[in-house]
PDB file of C-alpha atoms in Angstrom:
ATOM      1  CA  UNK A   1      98.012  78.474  87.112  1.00 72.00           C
ATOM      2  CA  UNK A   2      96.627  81.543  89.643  1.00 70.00           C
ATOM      3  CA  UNK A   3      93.410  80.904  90.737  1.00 77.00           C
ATOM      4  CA  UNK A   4      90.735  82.579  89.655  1.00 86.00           C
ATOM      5  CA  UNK A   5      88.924  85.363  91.229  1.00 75.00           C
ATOM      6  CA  UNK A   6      84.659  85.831  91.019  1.00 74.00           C
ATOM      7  CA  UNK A   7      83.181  89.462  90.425  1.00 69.00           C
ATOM      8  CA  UNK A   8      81.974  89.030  94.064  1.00 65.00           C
ATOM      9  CA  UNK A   9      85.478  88.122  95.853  1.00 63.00           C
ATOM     10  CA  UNK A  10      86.921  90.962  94.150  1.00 57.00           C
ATOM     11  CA  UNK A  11      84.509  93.588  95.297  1.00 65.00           C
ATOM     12  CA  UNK A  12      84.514  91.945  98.979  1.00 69.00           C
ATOM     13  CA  UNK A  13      88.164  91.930  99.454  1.00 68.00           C
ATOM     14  CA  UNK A  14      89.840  94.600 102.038  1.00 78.00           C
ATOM     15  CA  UNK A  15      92.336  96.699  99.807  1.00 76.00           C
ATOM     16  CA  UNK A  16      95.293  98.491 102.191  1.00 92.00           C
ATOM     17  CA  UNK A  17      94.920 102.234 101.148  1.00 96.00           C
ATOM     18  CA  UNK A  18      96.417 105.561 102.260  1.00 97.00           C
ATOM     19  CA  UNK A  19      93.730 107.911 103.864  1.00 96.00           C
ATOM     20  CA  UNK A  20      95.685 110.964 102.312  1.00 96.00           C
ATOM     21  CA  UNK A  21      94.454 114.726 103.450  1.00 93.00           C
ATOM     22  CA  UNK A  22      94.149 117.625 102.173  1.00 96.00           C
ATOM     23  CA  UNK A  23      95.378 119.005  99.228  1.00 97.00           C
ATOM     24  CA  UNK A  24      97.207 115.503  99.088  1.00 97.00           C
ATOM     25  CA  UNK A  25      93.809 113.744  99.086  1.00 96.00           C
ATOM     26  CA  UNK A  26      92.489 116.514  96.692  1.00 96.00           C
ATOM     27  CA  UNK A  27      95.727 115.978  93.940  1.00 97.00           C
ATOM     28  CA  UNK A  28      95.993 111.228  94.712  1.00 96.00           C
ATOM     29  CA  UNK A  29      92.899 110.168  96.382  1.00 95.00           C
ATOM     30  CA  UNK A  30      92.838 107.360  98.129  1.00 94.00           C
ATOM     31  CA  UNK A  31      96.073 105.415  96.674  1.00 95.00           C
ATOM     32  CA  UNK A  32      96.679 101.727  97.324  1.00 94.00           C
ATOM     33  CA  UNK A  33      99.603 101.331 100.448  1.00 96.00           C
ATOM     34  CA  UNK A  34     101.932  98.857  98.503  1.00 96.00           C
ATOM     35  CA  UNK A  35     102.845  98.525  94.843  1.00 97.00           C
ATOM     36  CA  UNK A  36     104.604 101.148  92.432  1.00 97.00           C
ATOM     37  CA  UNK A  37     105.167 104.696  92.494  1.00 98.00           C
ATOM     38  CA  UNK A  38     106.888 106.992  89.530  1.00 98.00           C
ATOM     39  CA  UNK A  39     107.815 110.484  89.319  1.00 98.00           C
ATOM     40  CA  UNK A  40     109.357 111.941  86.655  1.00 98.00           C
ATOM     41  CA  UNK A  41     109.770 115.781  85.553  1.00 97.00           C
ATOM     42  CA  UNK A  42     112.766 117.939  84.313  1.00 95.00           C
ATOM     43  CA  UNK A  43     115.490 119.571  85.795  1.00 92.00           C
ATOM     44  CA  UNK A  44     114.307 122.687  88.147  1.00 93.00           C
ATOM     45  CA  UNK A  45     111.042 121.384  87.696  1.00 95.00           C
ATOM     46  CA  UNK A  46     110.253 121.013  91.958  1.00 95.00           C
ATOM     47  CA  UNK A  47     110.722 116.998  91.790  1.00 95.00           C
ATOM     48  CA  UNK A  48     113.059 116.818  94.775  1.00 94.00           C
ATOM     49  CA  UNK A  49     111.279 119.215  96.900  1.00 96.00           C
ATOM     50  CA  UNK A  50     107.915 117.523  95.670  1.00 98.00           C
ATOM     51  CA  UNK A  51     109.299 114.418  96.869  1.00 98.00           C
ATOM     52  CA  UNK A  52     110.498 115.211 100.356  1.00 97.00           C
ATOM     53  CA  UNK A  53     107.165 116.769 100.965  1.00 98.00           C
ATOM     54  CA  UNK A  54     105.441 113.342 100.427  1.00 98.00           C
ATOM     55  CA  UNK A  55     107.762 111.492 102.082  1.00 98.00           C
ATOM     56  CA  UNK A  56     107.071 113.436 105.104  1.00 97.00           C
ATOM     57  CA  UNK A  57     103.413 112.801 104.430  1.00 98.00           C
ATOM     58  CA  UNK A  58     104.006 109.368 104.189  1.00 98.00           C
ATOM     59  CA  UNK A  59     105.857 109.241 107.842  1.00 98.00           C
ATOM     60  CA  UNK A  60     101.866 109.785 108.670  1.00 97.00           C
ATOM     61  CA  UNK A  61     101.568 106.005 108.000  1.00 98.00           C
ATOM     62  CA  UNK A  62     104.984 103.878 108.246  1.00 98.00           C
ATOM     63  CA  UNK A  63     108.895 104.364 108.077  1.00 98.00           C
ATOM     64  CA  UNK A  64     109.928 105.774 105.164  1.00 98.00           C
ATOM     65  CA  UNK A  65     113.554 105.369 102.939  1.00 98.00           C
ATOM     66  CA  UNK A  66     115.197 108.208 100.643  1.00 98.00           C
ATOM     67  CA  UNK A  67     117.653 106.256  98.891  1.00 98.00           C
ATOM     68  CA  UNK A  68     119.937 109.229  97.610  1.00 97.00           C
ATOM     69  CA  UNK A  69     121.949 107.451  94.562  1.00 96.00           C
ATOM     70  CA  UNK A  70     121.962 110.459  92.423  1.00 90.00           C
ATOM     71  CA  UNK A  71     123.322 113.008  95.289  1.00 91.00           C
ATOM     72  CA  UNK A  72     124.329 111.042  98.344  1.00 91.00           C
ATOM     73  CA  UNK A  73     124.702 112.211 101.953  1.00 92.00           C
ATOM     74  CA  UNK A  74     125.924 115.791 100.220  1.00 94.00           C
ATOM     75  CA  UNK A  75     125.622 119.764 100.737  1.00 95.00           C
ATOM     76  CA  UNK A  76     122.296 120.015  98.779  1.00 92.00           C
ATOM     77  CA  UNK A  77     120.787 117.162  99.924  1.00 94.00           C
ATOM     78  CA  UNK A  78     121.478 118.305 103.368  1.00 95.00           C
ATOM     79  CA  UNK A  79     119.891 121.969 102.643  1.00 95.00           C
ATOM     80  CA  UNK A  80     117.243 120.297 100.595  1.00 94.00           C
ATOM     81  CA  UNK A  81     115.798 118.435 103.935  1.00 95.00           C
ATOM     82  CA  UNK A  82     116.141 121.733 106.068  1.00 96.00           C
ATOM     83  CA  UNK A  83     114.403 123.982 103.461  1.00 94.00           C
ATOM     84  CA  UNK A  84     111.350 120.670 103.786  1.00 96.00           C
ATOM     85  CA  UNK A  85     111.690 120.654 107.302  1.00 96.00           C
ATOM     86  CA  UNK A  86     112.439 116.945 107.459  1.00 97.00           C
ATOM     87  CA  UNK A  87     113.724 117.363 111.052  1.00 97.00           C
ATOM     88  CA  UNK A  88     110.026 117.088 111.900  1.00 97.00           C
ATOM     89  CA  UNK A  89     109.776 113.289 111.171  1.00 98.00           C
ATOM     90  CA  UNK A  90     113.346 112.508 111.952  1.00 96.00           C
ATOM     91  CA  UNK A  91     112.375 109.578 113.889  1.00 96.00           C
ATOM     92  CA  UNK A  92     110.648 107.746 111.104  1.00 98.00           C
ATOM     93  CA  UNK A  93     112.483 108.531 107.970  1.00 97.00           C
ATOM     94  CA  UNK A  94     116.586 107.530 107.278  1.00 97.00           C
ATOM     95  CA  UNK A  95     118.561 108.850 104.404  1.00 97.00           C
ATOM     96  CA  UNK A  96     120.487 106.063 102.363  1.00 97.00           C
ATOM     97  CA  UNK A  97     123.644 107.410 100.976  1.00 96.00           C
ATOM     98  CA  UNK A  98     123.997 105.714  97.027  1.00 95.00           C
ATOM     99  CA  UNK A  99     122.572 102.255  98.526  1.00 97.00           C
ATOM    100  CA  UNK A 100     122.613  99.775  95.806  1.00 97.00           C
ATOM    101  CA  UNK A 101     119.845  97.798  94.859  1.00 97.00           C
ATOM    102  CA  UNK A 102     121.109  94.367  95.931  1.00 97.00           C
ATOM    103  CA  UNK A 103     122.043  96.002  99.611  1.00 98.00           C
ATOM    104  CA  UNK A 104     118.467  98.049  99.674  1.00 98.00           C
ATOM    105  CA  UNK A 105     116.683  94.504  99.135  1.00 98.00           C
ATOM    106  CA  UNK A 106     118.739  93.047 101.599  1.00 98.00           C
ATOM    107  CA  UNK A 107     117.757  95.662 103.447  1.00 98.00           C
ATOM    108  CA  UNK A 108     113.851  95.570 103.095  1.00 98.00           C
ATOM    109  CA  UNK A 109     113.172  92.251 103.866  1.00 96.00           C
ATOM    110  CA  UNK A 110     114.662  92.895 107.697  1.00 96.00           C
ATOM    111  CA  UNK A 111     112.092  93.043 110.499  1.00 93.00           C
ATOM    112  CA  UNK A 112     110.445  96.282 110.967  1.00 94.00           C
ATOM    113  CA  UNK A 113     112.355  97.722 107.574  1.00 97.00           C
ATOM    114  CA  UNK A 114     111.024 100.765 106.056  1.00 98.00           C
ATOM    115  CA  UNK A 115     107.040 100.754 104.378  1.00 98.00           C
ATOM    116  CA  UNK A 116     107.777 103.410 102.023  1.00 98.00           C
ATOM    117  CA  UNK A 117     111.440 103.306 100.140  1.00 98.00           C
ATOM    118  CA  UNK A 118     112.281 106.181  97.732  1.00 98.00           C
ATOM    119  CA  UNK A 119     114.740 105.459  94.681  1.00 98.00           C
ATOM    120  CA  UNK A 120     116.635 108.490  93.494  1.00 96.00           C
ATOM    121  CA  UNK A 121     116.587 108.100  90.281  1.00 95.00           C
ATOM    122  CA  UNK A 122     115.942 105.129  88.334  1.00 97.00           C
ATOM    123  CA  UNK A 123     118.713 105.972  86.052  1.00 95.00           C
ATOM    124  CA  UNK A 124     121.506 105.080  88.741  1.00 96.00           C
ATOM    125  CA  UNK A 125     120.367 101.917  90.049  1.00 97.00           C
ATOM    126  CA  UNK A 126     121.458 100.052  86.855  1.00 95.00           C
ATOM    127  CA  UNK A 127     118.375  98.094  86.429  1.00 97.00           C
ATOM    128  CA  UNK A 128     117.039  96.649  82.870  1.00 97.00           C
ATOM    129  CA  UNK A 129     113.028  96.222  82.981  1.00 97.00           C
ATOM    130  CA  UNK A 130     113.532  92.304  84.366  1.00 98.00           C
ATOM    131  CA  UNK A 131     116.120  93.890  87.298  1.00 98.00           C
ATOM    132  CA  UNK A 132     112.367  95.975  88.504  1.00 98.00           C
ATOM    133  CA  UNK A 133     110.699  93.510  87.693  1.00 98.00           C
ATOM    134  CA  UNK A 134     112.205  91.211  90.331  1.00 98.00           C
ATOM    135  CA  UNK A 135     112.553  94.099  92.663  1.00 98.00           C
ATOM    136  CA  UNK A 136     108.757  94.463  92.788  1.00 98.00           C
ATOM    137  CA  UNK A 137     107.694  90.717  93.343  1.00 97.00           C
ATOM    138  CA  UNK A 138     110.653  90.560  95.988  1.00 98.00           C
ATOM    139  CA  UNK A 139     108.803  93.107  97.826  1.00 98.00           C
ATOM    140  CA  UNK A 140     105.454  93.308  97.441  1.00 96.00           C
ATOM    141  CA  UNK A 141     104.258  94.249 100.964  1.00 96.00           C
ATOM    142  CA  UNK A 142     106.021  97.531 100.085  1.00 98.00           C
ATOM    143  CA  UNK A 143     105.666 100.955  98.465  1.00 98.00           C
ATOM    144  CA  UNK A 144     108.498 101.583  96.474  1.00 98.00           C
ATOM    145  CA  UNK A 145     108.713 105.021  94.751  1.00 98.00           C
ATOM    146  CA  UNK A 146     111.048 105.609  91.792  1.00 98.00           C
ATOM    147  CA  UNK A 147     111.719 109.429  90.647  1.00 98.00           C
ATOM    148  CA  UNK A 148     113.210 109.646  86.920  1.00 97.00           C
ATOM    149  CA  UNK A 149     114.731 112.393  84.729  1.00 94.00           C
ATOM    150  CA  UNK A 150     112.294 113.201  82.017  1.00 96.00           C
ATOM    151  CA  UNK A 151     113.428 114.285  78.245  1.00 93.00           C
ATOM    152  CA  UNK A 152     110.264 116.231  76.992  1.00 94.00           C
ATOM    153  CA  UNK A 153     107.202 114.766  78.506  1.00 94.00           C
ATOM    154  CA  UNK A 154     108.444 111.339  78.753  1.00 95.00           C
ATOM    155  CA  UNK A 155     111.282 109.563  81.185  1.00 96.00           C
ATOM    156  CA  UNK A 156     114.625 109.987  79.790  1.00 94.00           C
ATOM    157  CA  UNK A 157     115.327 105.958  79.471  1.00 95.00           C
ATOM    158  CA  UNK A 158     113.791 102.898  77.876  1.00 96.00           C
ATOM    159  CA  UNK A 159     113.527 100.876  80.875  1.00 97.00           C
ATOM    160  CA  UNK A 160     111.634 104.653  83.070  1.00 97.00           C
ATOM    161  CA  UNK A 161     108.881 104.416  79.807  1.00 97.00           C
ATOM    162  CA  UNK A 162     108.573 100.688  81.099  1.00 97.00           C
ATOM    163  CA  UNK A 163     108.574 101.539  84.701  1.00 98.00           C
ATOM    164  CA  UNK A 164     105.986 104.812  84.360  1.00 97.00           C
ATOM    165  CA  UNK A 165     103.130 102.181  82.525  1.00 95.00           C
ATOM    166  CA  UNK A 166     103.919  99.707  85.013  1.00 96.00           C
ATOM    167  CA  UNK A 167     103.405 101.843  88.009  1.00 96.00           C
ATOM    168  CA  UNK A 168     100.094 102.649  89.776  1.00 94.00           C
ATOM    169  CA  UNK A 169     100.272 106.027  91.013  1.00 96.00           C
ATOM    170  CA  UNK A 170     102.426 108.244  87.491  1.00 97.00           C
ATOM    171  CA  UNK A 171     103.122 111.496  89.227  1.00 98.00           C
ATOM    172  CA  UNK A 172     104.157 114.253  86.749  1.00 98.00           C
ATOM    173  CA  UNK A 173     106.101 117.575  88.132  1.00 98.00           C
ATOM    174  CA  UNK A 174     106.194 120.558  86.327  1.00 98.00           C
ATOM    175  CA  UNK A 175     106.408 124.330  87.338  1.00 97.00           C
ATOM    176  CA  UNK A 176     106.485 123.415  90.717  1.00 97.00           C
ATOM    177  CA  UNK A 177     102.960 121.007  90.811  1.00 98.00           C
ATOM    178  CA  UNK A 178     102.798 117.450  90.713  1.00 98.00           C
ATOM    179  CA  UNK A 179     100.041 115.916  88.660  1.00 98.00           C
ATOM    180  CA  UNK A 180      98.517 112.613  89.329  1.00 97.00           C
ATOM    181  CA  UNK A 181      98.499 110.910  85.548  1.00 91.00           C
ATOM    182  CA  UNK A 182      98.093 107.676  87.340  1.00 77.00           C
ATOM    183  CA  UNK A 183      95.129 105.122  88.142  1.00 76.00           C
ATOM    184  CA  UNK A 184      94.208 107.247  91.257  1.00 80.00           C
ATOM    185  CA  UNK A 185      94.015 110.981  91.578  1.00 81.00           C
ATOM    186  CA  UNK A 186      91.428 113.285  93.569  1.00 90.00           C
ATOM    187  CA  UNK A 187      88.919 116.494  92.984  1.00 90.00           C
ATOM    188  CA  UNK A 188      91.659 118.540  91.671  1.00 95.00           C
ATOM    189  CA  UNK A 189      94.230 116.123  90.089  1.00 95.00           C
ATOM    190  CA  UNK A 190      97.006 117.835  91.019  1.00 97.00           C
ATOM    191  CA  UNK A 191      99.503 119.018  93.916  1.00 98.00           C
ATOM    192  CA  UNK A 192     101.574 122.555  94.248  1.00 98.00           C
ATOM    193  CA  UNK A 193     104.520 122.004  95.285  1.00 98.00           C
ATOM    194  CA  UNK A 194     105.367 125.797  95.950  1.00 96.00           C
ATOM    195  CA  UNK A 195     102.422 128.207  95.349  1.00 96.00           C
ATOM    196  CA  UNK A 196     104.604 131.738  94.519  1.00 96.00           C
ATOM    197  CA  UNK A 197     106.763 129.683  91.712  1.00 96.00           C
ATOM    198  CA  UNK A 198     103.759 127.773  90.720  1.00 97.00           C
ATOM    199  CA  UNK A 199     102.091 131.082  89.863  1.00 96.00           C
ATOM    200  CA  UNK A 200     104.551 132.199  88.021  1.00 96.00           C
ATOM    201  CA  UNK A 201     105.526 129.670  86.098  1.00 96.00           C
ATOM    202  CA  UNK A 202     101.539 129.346  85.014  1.00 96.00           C
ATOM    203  CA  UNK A 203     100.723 132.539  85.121  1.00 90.00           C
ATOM    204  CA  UNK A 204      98.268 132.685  87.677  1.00 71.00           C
TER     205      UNK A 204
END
Protein backbone atom coordinates (compact mmCIF):
# COMPACT_ATOMS: atom_id res chain seq x y z
CA UNK A 1 0.00 0.00 0.00
CA UNK A 2 1.43 3.80 -1.13
CA UNK A 3 1.74 5.88 1.61
CA UNK A 4 -0.31 8.44 2.21
CA UNK A 5 0.16 12.03 1.53
CA UNK A 6 -1.26 15.13 4.14
CA UNK A 7 -2.91 18.35 2.52
CA UNK A 8 0.29 20.05 3.84
CA UNK A 9 3.08 17.68 2.15
CA UNK A 10 1.31 18.05 -0.98
CA UNK A 11 1.25 21.79 -1.14
CA UNK A 12 5.05 21.89 0.21
CA UNK A 13 6.46 19.58 -2.28
CA UNK A 14 8.83 21.07 -5.25
CA UNK A 15 6.98 20.08 -8.59
CA UNK A 16 9.67 20.06 -11.82
CA UNK A 17 7.86 22.47 -14.30
CA UNK A 18 8.66 24.04 -17.68
CA UNK A 19 9.02 27.93 -17.44
CA UNK A 20 7.48 28.15 -21.06
CA UNK A 21 7.50 31.86 -22.86
CA UNK A 22 5.66 33.58 -24.80
CA UNK A 23 2.93 32.72 -26.78
CA UNK A 24 3.96 29.11 -25.53
CA UNK A 25 3.40 30.22 -21.91
CA UNK A 26 0.25 32.18 -23.10
CA UNK A 27 -1.39 28.76 -25.09
CA UNK A 28 0.33 25.66 -21.82
CA UNK A 29 1.29 27.57 -18.83
CA UNK A 30 3.47 26.31 -16.69
CA UNK A 31 3.32 22.37 -17.60
CA UNK A 32 4.81 19.71 -15.33
CA UNK A 33 8.61 18.50 -16.93
CA UNK A 34 7.87 14.65 -16.85
CA UNK A 35 4.71 12.63 -17.42
CA UNK A 36 2.39 12.42 -20.64
CA UNK A 37 1.92 14.43 -23.58
CA UNK A 38 -0.87 13.85 -26.56
CA UNK A 39 -1.50 15.48 -29.73
CA UNK A 40 -3.89 14.56 -31.97
CA UNK A 41 -5.56 16.48 -35.07
CA UNK A 42 -6.36 15.51 -38.75
CA UNK A 43 -4.55 15.25 -41.75
CA UNK A 44 -3.24 18.89 -43.06
CA UNK A 45 -4.28 20.06 -39.88
CA UNK A 46 -0.39 21.72 -38.87
CA UNK A 47 0.35 18.68 -36.31
CA UNK A 48 3.82 17.96 -37.66
CA UNK A 49 4.89 21.44 -38.05
CA UNK A 50 3.17 22.17 -34.56
CA UNK A 51 5.27 19.56 -33.23
CA UNK A 52 8.73 20.41 -34.47
CA UNK A 53 8.12 23.88 -33.25
CA UNK A 54 7.82 22.58 -29.62
CA UNK A 55 10.35 20.33 -29.82
CA UNK A 56 12.65 23.07 -30.59
CA UNK A 57 11.17 24.88 -27.64
CA UNK A 58 11.76 22.11 -25.59
CA UNK A 59 15.73 21.97 -26.61
CA UNK A 60 15.35 25.28 -24.19
CA UNK A 61 15.37 22.74 -21.30
CA UNK A 62 16.91 19.11 -22.12
CA UNK A 63 17.69 16.75 -25.19
CA UNK A 64 14.94 16.06 -27.06
CA UNK A 65 13.87 12.63 -29.38
CA UNK A 66 11.59 12.68 -32.67
CA UNK A 67 10.96 9.16 -33.05
CA UNK A 68 9.78 9.20 -36.83
CA UNK A 69 7.78 5.68 -37.09
CA UNK A 70 5.18 6.98 -39.36
CA UNK A 71 7.76 8.70 -42.00
CA UNK A 72 11.29 7.70 -41.14
CA UNK A 73 14.57 9.40 -42.07
CA UNK A 74 12.57 10.40 -45.58
CA UNK A 75 12.21 13.42 -48.20
CA UNK A 76 9.43 15.19 -46.17
CA UNK A 77 10.66 14.67 -43.02
CA UNK A 78 13.88 16.08 -44.16
CA UNK A 79 12.07 19.36 -45.73
CA UNK A 80 9.75 19.35 -42.79
CA UNK A 81 12.89 20.17 -40.29
CA UNK A 82 14.36 22.83 -42.80
CA UNK A 83 11.00 24.65 -43.34
CA UNK A 84 11.14 24.59 -38.83
CA UNK A 85 14.56 25.49 -38.89
CA UNK A 86 15.62 22.57 -36.73
CA UNK A 87 19.27 23.15 -37.75
CA UNK A 88 19.15 25.72 -34.95
CA UNK A 89 19.13 23.12 -32.08
CA UNK A 90 20.96 20.45 -33.95
CA UNK A 91 23.10 19.78 -31.08
CA UNK A 92 20.36 18.82 -28.70
CA UNK A 93 17.74 17.09 -30.68
CA UNK A 94 18.36 13.45 -32.83
CA UNK A 95 15.91 12.07 -35.29
CA UNK A 96 15.03 8.26 -34.71
CA UNK A 97 14.29 6.59 -37.93
CA UNK A 98 10.98 3.94 -37.14
CA UNK A 99 12.69 3.08 -33.59
CA UNK A 100 10.61 0.51 -31.96
CA UNK A 101 9.36 0.75 -28.67
CA UNK A 102 11.37 -2.04 -27.02
CA UNK A 103 14.78 -0.39 -28.67
CA UNK A 104 13.50 3.40 -27.67
CA UNK A 105 13.20 2.06 -23.91
CA UNK A 106 16.36 0.50 -24.17
CA UNK A 107 17.34 3.50 -25.28
CA UNK A 108 15.99 5.95 -22.53
CA UNK A 109 17.18 4.44 -19.63
CA UNK A 110 21.07 5.11 -20.95
CA UNK A 111 23.01 7.84 -19.14
CA UNK A 112 22.39 11.26 -20.31
CA UNK A 113 19.41 9.84 -22.83
CA UNK A 114 17.04 12.27 -24.17
CA UNK A 115 14.40 14.39 -21.48
CA UNK A 116 11.86 14.91 -24.01
CA UNK A 117 11.07 11.77 -26.56
CA UNK A 118 8.46 12.34 -29.33
CA UNK A 119 6.37 9.22 -30.65
CA UNK A 120 5.16 9.59 -34.20
CA UNK A 121 2.19 8.32 -34.04
CA UNK A 122 0.75 6.14 -31.55
CA UNK A 123 -0.83 4.10 -34.18
CA UNK A 124 2.62 2.51 -35.35
CA UNK A 125 4.16 1.58 -32.22
CA UNK A 126 1.79 -1.43 -31.78
CA UNK A 127 0.95 -0.80 -28.26
CA UNK A 128 -2.48 -2.02 -26.46
CA UNK A 129 -3.36 0.42 -23.37
CA UNK A 130 -1.16 -2.08 -20.83
CA UNK A 131 1.99 -1.81 -23.63
CA UNK A 132 1.73 2.49 -22.47
CA UNK A 133 1.00 1.70 -19.58
CA UNK A 134 4.34 0.01 -18.85
CA UNK A 135 6.07 2.46 -21.06
CA UNK A 136 5.12 5.29 -18.68
CA UNK A 137 6.08 3.69 -15.23
CA UNK A 138 9.40 2.45 -17.04
CA UNK A 139 10.15 5.99 -17.50
CA UNK A 140 8.87 8.24 -15.35
CA UNK A 141 11.70 10.82 -15.03
CA UNK A 142 10.70 11.54 -18.66
CA UNK A 143 8.41 13.53 -20.95
CA UNK A 144 7.16 11.41 -23.46
CA UNK A 145 4.93 13.00 -26.16
CA UNK A 146 2.63 10.87 -28.34
CA UNK A 147 0.99 12.59 -31.61
CA UNK A 148 -2.18 10.53 -32.97
CA UNK A 149 -4.38 10.63 -36.10
CA UNK A 150 -7.74 11.93 -35.13
CA UNK A 151 -11.21 10.67 -36.87
CA UNK A 152 -13.61 13.68 -36.14
CA UNK A 153 -12.70 15.25 -32.89
CA UNK A 154 -11.48 12.21 -31.27
CA UNK A 155 -8.09 9.91 -31.84
CA UNK A 156 -8.61 7.50 -34.53
CA UNK A 157 -7.94 4.23 -32.13
CA UNK A 158 -9.27 2.71 -28.94
CA UNK A 159 -6.11 2.51 -27.16
CA UNK A 160 -5.27 7.01 -28.47
CA UNK A 161 -9.03 7.64 -26.54
CA UNK A 162 -7.18 5.78 -23.58
CA UNK A 163 -3.94 7.51 -24.03
CA UNK A 164 -5.57 11.32 -24.61
CA UNK A 165 -7.56 10.89 -20.82
CA UNK A 166 -4.52 9.52 -19.47
CA UNK A 167 -2.24 12.26 -20.51
CA UNK A 168 -1.60 15.59 -18.72
CA UNK A 169 -1.03 18.12 -21.21
CA UNK A 170 -4.22 17.01 -24.47
CA UNK A 171 -3.02 19.28 -27.21
CA UNK A 172 -5.62 19.62 -30.03
CA UNK A 173 -4.44 20.98 -33.70
CA UNK A 174 -6.70 22.32 -35.99
CA UNK A 175 -6.41 25.02 -38.81
CA UNK A 176 -3.03 25.45 -38.05
CA UNK A 177 -3.40 26.24 -33.87
CA UNK A 178 -2.85 23.95 -31.20
CA UNK A 179 -5.23 24.11 -28.28
CA UNK A 180 -4.36 23.15 -24.82
CA UNK A 181 -7.61 20.80 -23.76
CA UNK A 182 -5.40 19.49 -21.06
CA UNK A 183 -4.93 20.04 -17.13
CA UNK A 184 -2.64 23.08 -17.88
CA UNK A 185 -3.11 25.81 -20.42
CA UNK A 186 -2.36 29.73 -20.19
CA UNK A 187 -4.19 33.36 -20.79
CA UNK A 188 -5.10 32.46 -24.22
CA UNK A 189 -5.45 28.61 -24.34
CA UNK A 190 -4.17 28.19 -27.45
CA UNK A 191 -1.00 28.24 -29.90
CA UNK A 192 -0.82 29.32 -33.86
CA UNK A 193 1.04 27.31 -35.45
CA UNK A 194 1.16 29.49 -38.74
CA UNK A 195 -0.65 32.88 -38.46
CA UNK A 196 -1.54 33.50 -42.55
CA UNK A 197 -3.22 29.77 -42.70
CA UNK A 198 -4.58 30.19 -39.29
CA UNK A 199 -6.47 33.24 -40.56
CA UNK A 200 -7.78 31.74 -43.15
CA UNK A 201 -8.85 28.77 -42.10
CA UNK A 202 -10.87 30.88 -39.16
CA UNK A 203 -11.60 33.59 -40.88
CA UNK A 204 -9.86 36.16 -39.17
Amino acid sequence: MKKAISVNELLSMRMETLPLDGAWRDAFGEPERHGVWFVWGRSGSGKTTFVLQLCKELCRFGRVAYDSLEEGACKTMQDAFIRTGMQDVARRLVLLDCEDMASLSVRLKKRRSPDFVVIDSLQYTGMNYSDFKRLKEAHRDKLLIFISQARGTLPSTRVGVSVMYDAGLKIWVEGYRAFSKGRTFGNKGYYTVWPERAERYWGE
